[in-house]
Amino acid sequence: MNKNAFIITITVSVMVIALSVFYYLVILPIHTSNELGRCLKRAEAHPYEKLKQDYRDNCFKQFK
């Protein structure tokens, strides 16, 4: 294996690791908070207060 191929392999590996870290630290939390917000809006739209609280509790359990 020549030197250039080794450097390209290391560079691509570092880029893949950096992209994975970015996804787990930035993209995934934003997506989860958006989904939690949607879940809570559906819970608030429910007409019965007891069921509203149950739906809210389920939202927080789901996105723990």
Short mmCIF file of C-alpha atoms in Angstrom, two decimals:
data_model
loop_
_atom_site.label_atom_id
_atom_site.label_comp_id
_atom_site.label_asym_id
_atom_site.label_seq_id
_atom_site.Cartn_x
_atom_site.Cartn_y
_atom_site.Cartn_z
CA MET A 1 0.00 0.00 0.00
CA ASN A 2 1.54 3.29 -0.99
CA LYS A 3 1.63 6.38 1.20
CA ASN A 4 -1.16 8.29 -0.61
CA ALA A 5 -3.66 5.46 -0.26
CA PHE A 6 -2.89 5.21 3.45
CA ILE A 7 -3.43 8.96 3.93
CA ILE A 8 -6.73 8.83 2.01
CA THR A 9 -7.91 5.86 4.09
CA ILE A 10 -7.11 7.64 7.36
CA THR A 11 -8.77 10.87 6.14
CA VAL A 12 -11.98 9.09 5.11
CA SER A 13 -12.07 7.19 8.41
CA VAL A 14 -11.71 10.40 10.42
CA MET A 15 -14.44 12.09 8.35
CA VAL A 16 -16.86 9.19 8.92
CA ILE A 17 -16.21 9.27 12.67
CA ALA A 18 -16.68 13.06 12.75
CA LEU A 19 -19.96 12.79 10.84
CA SER A 20 -21.23 10.11 13.24
CA VAL A 21 -20.36 12.24 16.26
CA PHE A 22 -22.06 15.27 14.67
CA TYR A 23 -25.21 13.22 14.02
CA TYR A 24 -25.47 11.90 17.58
CA LEU A 25 -24.64 15.21 19.27
CA VAL A 26 -26.54 17.64 17.01
CA ILE A 27 -29.07 16.07 14.64
CA LEU A 28 -30.55 13.38 16.89
CA PRO A 29 -31.34 15.70 19.87
CA ILE A 30 -33.04 18.23 17.55
CA HIS A 31 -35.13 15.49 15.96
CA THR A 32 -36.09 14.06 19.35
CA SER A 33 -37.15 17.44 20.75
CA ASN A 34 -39.29 18.08 17.65
CA GLU A 35 -40.99 14.70 18.05
CA LEU A 36 -41.57 15.34 21.76
CA GLY A 37 -43.15 18.70 20.91
CA ARG A 38 -45.52 17.08 18.43
CA CYS A 39 -46.46 14.42 20.96
CA LEU A 40 -47.21 17.04 23.63
CA LYS A 41 -49.33 19.07 21.18
CA ARG A 42 -51.42 15.97 20.45
CA ALA A 43 -51.80 15.41 24.20
CA GLU A 44 -52.98 18.98 24.76
CA ALA A 45 -55.58 18.62 22.01
CA HIS A 46 -57.31 15.82 23.89
CA PRO A 47 -60.66 16.93 25.39
CA TYR A 48 -60.48 15.00 28.69
CA GLU A 49 -58.12 16.24 31.40
CA LYS A 50 -57.31 12.79 32.83
CA LEU A 51 -56.42 11.44 29.41
CA LYS A 52 -54.38 14.58 28.66
CA GLN A 53 -52.16 13.82 31.63
CA ASP A 54 -51.83 10.16 30.60
CA TYR A 55 -50.84 11.17 27.07
CA ARG A 56 -48.30 13.69 28.44
CA ASP A 57 -46.79 11.03 30.69
CA ASN A 58 -46.56 8.63 27.75
CA CYS A 59 -44.76 11.28 25.69
CA PHE A 60 -42.08 11.70 28.32
CA LYS A 61 -41.70 7.93 28.74
CA GLN A 62 -41.41 7.48 24.99
CA PHE A 63 -38.64 10.09 24.58
CA LYS A 64 -36.69 9.32 27.75
#
